[in-house]
Short mmCIF file of C-alpha atoms and ligand atoms in Angstrom, two decimals:
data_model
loop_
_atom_site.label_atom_id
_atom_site.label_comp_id
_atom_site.label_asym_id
_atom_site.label_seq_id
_atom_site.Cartn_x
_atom_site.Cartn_y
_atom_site.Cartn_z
CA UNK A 193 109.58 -34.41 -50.79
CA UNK A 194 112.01 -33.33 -47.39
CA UNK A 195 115.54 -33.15 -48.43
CA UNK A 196 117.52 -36.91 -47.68
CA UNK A 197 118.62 -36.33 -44.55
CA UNK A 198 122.01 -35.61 -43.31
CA UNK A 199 123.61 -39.01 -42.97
CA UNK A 200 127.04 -39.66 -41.36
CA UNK A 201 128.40 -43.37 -41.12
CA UNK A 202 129.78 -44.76 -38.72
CA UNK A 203 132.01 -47.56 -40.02
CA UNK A 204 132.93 -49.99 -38.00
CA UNK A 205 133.54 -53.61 -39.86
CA UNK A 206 136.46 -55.33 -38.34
CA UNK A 207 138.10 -58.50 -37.73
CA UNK A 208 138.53 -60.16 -34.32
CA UNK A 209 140.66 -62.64 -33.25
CA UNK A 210 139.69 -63.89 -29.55
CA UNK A 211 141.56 -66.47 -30.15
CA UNK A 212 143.50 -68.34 -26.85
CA UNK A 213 145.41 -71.13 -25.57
CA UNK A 214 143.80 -73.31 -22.70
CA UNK A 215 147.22 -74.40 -21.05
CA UNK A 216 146.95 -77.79 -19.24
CA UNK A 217 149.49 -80.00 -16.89
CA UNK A 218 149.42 -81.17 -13.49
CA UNK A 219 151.57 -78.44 -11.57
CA UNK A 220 151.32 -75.53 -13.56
CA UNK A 221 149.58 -73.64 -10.74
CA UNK A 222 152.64 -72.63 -9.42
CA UNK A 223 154.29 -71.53 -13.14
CA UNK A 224 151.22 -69.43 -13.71
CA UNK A 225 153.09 -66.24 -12.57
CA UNK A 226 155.93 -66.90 -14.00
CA UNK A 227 154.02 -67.01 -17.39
CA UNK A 228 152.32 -64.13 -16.57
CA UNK A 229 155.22 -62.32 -15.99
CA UNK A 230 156.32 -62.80 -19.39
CA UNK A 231 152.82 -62.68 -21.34
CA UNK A 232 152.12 -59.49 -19.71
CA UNK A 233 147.94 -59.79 -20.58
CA UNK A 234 148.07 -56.56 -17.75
CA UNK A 235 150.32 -53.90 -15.97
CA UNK A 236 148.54 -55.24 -12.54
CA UNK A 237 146.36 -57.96 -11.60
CA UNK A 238 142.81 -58.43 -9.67
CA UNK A 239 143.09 -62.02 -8.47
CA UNK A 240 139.51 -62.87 -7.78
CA UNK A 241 138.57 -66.04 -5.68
CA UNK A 242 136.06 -67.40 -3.49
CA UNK A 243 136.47 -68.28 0.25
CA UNK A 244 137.24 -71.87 -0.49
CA UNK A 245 139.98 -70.82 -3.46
CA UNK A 246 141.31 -68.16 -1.51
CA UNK A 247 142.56 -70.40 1.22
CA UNK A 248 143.56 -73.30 -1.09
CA UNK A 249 145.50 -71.53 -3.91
CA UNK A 250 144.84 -67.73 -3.92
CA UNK A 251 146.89 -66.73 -0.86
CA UNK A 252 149.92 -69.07 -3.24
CA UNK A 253 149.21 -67.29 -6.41
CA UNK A 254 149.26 -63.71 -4.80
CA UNK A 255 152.66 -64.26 -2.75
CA UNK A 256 154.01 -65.69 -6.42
CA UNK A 257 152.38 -62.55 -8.45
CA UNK A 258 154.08 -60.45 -5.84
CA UNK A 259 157.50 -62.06 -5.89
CA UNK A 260 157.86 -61.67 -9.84
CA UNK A 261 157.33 -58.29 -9.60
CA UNK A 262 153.55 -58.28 -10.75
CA UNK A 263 151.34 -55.71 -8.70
CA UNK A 264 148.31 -57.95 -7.55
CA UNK A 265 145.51 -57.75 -4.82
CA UNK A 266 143.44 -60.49 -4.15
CA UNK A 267 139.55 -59.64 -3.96
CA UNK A 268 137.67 -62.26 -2.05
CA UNK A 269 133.35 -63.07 -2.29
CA UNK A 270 131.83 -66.08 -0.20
CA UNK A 271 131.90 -69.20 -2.01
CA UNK A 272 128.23 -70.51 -3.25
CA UNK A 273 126.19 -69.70 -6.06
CA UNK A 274 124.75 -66.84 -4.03
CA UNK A 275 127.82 -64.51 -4.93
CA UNK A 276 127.11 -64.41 -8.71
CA UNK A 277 124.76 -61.64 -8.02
CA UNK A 278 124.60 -58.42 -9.62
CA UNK A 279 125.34 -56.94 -6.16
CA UNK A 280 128.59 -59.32 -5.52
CA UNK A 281 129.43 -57.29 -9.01
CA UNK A 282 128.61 -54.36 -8.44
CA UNK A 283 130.65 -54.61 -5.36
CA UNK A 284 133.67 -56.05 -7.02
CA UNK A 285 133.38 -52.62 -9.36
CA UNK A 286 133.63 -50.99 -6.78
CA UNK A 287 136.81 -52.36 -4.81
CA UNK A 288 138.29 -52.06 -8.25
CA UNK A 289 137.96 -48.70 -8.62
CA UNK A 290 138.81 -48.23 -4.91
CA UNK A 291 142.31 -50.08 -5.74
CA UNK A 292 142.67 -47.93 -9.02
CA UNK A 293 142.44 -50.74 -11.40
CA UNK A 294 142.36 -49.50 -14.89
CA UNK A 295 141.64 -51.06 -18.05
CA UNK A 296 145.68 -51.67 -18.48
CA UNK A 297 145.25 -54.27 -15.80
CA UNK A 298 143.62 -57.72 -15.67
CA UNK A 299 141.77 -59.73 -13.97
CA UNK A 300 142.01 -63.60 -12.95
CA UNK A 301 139.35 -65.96 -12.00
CA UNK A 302 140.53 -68.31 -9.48
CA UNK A 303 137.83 -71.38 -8.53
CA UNK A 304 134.50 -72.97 -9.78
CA UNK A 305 132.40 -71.95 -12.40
CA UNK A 306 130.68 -69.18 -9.90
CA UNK A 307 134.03 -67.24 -9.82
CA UNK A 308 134.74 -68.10 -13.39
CA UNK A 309 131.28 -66.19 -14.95
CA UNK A 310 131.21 -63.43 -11.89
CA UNK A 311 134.98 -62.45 -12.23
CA UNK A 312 134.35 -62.52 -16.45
CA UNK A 313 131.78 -60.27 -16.23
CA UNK A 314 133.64 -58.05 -13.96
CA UNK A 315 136.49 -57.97 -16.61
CA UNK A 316 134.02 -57.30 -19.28
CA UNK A 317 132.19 -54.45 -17.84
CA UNK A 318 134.63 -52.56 -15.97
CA UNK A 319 135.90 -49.70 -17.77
CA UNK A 320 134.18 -51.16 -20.55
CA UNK A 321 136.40 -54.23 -20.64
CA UNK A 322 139.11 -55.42 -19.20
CA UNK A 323 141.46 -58.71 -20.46
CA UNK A 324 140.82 -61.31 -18.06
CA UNK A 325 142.63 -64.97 -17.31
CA UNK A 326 140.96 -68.28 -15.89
CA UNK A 327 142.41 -70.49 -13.53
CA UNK A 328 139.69 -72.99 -13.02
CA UNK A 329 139.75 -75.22 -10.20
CA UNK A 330 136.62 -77.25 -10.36
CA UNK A 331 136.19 -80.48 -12.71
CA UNK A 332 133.11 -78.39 -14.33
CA UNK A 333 134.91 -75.35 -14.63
CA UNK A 334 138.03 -76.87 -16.18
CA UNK A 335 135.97 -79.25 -18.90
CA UNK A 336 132.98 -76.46 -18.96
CA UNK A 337 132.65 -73.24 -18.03
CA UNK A 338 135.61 -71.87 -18.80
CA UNK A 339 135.94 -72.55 -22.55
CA UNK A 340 133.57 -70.50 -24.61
CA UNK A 341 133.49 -66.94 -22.77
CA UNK A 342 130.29 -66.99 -21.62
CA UNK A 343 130.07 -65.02 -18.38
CA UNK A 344 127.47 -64.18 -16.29
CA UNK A 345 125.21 -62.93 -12.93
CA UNK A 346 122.41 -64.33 -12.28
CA UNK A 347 119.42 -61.84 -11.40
CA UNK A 348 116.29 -62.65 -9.60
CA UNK A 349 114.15 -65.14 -10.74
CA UNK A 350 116.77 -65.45 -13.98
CA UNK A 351 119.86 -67.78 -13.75
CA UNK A 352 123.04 -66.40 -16.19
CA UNK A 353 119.80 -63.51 -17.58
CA UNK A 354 122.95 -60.44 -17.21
CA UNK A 355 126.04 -61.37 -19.31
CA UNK A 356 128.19 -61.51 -22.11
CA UNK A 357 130.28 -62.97 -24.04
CA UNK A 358 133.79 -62.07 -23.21
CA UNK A 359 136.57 -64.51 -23.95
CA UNK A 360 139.81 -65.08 -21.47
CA UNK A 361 143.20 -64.57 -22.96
CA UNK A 362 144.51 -67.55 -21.67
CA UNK A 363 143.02 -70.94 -19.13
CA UNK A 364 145.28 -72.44 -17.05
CA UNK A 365 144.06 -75.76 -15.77
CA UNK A 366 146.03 -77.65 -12.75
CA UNK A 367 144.44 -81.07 -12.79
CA UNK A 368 146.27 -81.51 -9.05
CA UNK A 369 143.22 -78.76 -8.01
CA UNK A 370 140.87 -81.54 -8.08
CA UNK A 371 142.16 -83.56 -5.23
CA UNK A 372 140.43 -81.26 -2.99
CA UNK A 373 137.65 -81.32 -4.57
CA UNK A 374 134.38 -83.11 -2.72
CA UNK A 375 132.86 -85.76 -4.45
CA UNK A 376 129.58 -84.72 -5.36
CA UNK A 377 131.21 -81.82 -7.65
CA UNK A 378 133.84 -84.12 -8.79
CA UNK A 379 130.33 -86.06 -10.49
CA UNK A 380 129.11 -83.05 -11.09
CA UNK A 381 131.81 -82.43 -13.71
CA UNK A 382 132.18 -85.89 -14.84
CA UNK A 383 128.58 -85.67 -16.11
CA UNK A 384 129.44 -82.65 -18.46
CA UNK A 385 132.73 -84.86 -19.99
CA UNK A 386 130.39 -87.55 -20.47
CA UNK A 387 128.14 -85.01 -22.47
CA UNK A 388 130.89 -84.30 -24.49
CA UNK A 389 131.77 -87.67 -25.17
CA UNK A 390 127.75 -88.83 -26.08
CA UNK A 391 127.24 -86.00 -28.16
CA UNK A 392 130.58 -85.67 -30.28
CA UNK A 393 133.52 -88.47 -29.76
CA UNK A 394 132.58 -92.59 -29.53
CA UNK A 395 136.63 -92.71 -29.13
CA UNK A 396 136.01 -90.34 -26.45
CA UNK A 397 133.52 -92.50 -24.93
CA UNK A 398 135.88 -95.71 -24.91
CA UNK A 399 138.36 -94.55 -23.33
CA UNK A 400 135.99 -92.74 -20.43
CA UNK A 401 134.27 -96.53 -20.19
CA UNK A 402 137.68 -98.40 -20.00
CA UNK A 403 139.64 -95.64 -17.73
CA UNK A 404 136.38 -95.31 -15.16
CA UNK A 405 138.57 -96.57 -12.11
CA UNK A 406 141.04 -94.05 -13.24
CA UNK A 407 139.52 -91.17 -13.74
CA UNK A 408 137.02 -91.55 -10.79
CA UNK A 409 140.85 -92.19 -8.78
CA UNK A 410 141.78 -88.97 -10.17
CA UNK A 411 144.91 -90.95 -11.95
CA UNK A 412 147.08 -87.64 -13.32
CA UNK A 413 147.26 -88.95 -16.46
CA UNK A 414 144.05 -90.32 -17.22
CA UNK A 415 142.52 -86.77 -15.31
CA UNK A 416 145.03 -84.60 -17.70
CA UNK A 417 143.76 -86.57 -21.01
CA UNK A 418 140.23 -85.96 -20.54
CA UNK A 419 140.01 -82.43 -19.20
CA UNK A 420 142.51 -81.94 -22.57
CA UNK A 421 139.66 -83.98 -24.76
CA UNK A 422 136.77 -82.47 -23.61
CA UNK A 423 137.78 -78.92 -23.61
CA UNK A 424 138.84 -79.54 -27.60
CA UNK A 425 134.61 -80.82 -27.83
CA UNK A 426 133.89 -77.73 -26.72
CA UNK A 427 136.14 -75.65 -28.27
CA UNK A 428 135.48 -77.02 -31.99
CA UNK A 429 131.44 -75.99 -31.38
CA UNK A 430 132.56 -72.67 -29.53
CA UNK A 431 134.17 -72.09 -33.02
CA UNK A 432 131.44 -73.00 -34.86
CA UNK A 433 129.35 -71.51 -33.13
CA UNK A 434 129.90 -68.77 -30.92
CA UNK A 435 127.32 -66.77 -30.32
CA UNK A 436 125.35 -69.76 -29.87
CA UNK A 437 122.62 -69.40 -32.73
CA UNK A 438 122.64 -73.32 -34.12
CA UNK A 439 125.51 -75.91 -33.32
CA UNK A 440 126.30 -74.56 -29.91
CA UNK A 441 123.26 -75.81 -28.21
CA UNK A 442 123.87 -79.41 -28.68
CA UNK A 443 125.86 -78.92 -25.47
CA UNK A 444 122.66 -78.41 -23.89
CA UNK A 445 122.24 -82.41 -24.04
CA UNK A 446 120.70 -83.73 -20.68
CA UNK A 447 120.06 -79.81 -19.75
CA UNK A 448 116.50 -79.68 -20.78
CA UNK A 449 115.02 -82.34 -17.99
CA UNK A 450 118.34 -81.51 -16.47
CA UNK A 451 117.27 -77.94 -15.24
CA UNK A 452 113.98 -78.73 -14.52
CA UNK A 453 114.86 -81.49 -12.21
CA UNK A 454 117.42 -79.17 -10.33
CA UNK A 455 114.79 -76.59 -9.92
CA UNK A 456 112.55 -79.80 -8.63
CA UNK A 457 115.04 -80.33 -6.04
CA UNK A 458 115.51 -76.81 -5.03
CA UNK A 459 119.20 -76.82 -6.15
CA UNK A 460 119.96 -79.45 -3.26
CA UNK A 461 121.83 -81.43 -6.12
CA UNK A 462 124.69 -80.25 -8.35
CA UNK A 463 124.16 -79.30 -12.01
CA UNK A 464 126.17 -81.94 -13.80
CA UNK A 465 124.61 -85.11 -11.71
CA UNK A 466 120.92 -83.19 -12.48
CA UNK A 467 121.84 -83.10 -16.25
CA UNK A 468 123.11 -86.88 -15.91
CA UNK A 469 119.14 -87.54 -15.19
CA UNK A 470 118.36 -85.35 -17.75
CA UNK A 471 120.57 -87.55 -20.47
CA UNK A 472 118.93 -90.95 -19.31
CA UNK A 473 115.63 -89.34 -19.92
CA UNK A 474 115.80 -88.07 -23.12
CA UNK A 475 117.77 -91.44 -24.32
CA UNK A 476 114.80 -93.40 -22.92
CA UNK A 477 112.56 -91.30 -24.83
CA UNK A 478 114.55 -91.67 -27.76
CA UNK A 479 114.95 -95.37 -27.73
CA UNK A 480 111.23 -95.57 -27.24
CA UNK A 481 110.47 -93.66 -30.12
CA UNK A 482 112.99 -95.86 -32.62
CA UNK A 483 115.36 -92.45 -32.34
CA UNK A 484 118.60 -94.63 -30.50
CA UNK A 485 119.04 -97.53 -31.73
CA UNK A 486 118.61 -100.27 -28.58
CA UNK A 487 122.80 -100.96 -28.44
CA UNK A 488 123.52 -97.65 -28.48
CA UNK A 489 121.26 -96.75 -25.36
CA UNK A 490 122.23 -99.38 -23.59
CA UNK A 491 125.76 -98.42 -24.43
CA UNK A 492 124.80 -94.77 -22.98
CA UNK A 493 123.02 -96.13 -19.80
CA UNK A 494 126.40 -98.08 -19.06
CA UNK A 495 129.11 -94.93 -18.99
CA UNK A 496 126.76 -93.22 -16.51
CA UNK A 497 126.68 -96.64 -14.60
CA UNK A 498 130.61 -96.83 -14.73
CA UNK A 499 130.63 -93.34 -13.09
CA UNK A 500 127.76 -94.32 -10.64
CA UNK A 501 125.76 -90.82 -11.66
CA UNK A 502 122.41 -90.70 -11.89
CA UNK A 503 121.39 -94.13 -10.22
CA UNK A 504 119.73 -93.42 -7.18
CA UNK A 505 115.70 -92.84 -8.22
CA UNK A 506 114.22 -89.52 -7.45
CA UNK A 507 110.98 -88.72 -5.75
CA UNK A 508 109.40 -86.17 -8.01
CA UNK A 509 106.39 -86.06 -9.80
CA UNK A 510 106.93 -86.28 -13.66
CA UNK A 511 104.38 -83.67 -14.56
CA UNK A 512 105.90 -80.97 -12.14
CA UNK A 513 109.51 -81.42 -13.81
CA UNK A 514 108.05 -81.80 -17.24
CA UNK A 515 105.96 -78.14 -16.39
CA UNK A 516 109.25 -77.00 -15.01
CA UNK A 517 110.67 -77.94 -18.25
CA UNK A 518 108.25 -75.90 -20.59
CA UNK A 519 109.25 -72.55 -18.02
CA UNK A 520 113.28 -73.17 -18.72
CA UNK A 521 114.26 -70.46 -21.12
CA UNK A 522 115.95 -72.67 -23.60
CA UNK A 523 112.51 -74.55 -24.62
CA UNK A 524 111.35 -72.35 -27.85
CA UNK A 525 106.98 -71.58 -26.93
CA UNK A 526 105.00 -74.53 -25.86
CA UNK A 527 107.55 -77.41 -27.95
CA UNK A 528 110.42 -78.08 -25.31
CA UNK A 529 113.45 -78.39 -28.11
CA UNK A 530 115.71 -81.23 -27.14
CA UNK A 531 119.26 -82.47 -27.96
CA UNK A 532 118.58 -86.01 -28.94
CA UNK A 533 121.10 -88.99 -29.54
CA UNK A 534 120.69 -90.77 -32.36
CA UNK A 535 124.09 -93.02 -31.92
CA UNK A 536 127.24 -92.64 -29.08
CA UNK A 537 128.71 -89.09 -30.12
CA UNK A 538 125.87 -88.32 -32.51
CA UNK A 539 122.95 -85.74 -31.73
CA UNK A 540 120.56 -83.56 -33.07
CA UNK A 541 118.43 -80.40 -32.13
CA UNK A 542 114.77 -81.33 -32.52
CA UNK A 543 111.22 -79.80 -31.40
CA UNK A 544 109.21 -82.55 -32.43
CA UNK A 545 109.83 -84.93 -29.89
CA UNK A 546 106.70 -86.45 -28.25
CA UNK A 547 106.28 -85.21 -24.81
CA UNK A 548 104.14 -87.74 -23.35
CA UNK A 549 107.29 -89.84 -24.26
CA UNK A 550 109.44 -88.04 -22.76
CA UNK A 551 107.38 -88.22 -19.55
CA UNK A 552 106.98 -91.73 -19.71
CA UNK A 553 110.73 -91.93 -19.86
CA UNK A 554 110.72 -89.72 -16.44
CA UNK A 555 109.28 -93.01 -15.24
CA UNK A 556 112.82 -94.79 -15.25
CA UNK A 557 114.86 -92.44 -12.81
CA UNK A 558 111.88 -91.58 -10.34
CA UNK A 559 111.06 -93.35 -7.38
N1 NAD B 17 130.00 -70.00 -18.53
C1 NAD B 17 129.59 -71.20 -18.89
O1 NAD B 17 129.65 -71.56 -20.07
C2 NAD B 17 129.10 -72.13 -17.83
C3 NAD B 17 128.91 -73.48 -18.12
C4 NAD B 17 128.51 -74.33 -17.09
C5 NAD B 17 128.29 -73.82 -15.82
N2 NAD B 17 128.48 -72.48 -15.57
C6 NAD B 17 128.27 -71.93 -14.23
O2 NAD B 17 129.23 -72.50 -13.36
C7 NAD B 17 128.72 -72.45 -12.03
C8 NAD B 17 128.94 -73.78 -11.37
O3 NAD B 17 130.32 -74.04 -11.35
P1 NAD B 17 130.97 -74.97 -10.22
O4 NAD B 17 130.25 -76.24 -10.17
O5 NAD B 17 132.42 -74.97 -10.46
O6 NAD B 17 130.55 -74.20 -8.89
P2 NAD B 17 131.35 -73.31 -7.84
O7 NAD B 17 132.25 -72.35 -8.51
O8 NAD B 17 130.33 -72.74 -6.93
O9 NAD B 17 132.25 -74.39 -7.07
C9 NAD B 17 131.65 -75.40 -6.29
C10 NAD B 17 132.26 -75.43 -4.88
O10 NAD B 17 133.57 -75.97 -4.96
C11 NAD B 17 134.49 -75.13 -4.26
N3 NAD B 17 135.80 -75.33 -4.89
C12 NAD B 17 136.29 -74.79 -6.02
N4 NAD B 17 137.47 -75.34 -6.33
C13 NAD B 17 137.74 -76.24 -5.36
C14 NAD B 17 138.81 -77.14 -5.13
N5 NAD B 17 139.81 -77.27 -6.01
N6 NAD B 17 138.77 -77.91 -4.02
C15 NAD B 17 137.73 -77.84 -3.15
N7 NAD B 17 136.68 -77.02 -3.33
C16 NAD B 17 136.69 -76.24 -4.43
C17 NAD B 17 133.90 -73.76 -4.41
O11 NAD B 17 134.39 -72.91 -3.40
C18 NAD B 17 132.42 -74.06 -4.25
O12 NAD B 17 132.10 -74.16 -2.89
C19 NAD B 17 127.26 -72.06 -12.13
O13 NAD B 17 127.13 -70.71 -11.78
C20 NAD B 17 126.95 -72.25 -13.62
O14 NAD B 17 125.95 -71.38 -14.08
C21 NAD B 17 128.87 -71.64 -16.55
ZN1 ZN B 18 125.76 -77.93 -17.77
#
């Protein structure tokens, strides 16, 4: 018998708390340095935007940083998807290092959901980890992406494949950002708040399907209400859930079909109206199959009609998106697992549902 070997442990048990306050009123971009100032999340800040952000609020938000007495450079990348690449990070690294940013400092994420994940991952990996604050400026960002510290590059071939989870000290969410904001991402973000409210909250869902003119009119109040709703959806399964082993992925609803279709159409439509297909698809299927009971879909079909997504018919070939489906990296082996309604703001995660259903339920958005 050897003698036991040597062993020397390493303890390391410990309790976290991540937790953070997602701050939200029409106007608080320009009372984000003030808070700042007195928070004090870093000695000096990296203000990271995007060529659309930069122009619109980062060149504000510097001048502000600056004026309170807060050391802050502003970094810029090119706006579109195309910057949350491992080189765009890499890069970032290494203007931070250039600018002698050190893991006293933080970072902020000024813009969409692009500058949101690349500017996380930044903070999380440079120096090991810096703290980092989000200032999203997108509908998705502010209902989405933000809440829930995933953050992420995408590599080659493999959307979000380098990240980590690395939570934000604080979100501060300007619902005022919006009014810039084209029209096709303002849908692209209502679809996501309608996800919240068909897989969690039928109050949620009223008042979405009684405030449509509202909302889509970007009403303050009525903007400010549901941003405030559907980040609290997605906080209570972060919670649950963070690390996303169970719960978490019933905010995959509508993402299954969803991704495939956007990979069908070569990215040419945004996320959140590609995941609106997604939603009538598997609700079809789920109706068919005595899943949804007939009100209920009907109710569904009618808050994506109220917000006009998903209406127009698409020309794509049902096997092609249903073979794109089986590649997505969220479908399990051969069984695509779906988030299926069984009410308004009920789900569940199943593997068994019948895929020649589900194609047959393509039928109903394609031309
Ligand atoms: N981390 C997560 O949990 C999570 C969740 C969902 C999506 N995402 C990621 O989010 C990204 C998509 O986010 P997005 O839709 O915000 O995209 P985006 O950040 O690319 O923004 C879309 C466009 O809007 C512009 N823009 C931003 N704010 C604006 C404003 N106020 N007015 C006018 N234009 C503005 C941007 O410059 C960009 O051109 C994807 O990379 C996706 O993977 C992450
Ligand atoms: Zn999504």
């Amino acid at each position: 018998m050897p003698a036991p070997a040597r062993t020397v442990r390493v303890s390391l048990t410990r309790t976290v708390d991540d937790s953070y306050d997602i701050l939200i009123r029409p106007g608080l971009l320009a009372e984000i340095a003030a808070d700042l100032a007195e928070a004090r999340f870093g000695q000096a800040y990296a203000l990271i935007c995007d060529s659309t952000t930069e122009e619109l609020f980062g060149r504000r938000l510097l001048a502000d940083l600056t004026s309170r007495g807060l050391p802050a450079q502003l970094f810029g990348v090119p706006a579109g998807e195309a910057s949350k690449s491992i080189e765009t990070f890499a890069g970032l690294l290494a203007s931070l290092k250039t600018a002698r940013f050190t893991r006293k400092d933080c970072v902020i994420a000024l813009g969409g959901g692009m500058v949101g994940d690349l500017s996380g991952f930044v903070a999380g990996c440079y120096m090991r980890g810096l703290p980092f604050v989000q200032i999203p400026t997108t509908l998705l960002a502010q209902v989405d992406s933000s809440v829930g510290g995933k953050v992420a590059v995408n590599v080659k071939d493999g959307k979000n494949y380098c990240g980590l989870f690395h939570q934000p000290r604080r979100v501060y969410i300007d619902p005022t950002t919006l009014s810039s904001l084209p029209r096709d991402q303002l849908l692209s973000g209502l679809a996501e708040v309608l996800k919240h409210a068909l897989i969690a909250d039928r109050s949620f869902y009223d008042f979405l399907l009684e405030n449509a003119p509202a909302v889509l009119g970007l009403a303050p109040e009525a903007v400010s209400h549901l941003v405030a709703t559907s980040c609290a959806i997605k906080a209570k399964v972060v919670e649950a859930d963070e690390r996303e082993a169970g719960l978490r992925m019933i905010l995959n609803y509508g993402h299954t079909i969803g991704h495939a279709i956007e990979d069908a159409m070569a990215y040419a439509l945004p996320h959140g109206q590609c995941v609106a297909y997604g939603m009538r698809v598997v609700a079809r299927a789920a109706r068919d199959l005595d899943l949804l009971p007939e009100p209920d879909y009907q109710a569904h079909e009618t808050l994506l009609d109220a917000y006009g997504l998903a209406t127009e018919p698409l020309r794509l070939d049902p096997d092609r998106i249903m073979t794109l489906a089986l590649g997505d990296k969220k479908a399990g082996r051969d069984r695509l697992v779906f988030v299926v309604p069984r009410a308004i703001g009920r789900v569940e995660i199943r593997d068994d549902l019948d895929h020649a259903a589900v194609t047959r339920a393509l039928g109903h958005i394609l031309a």
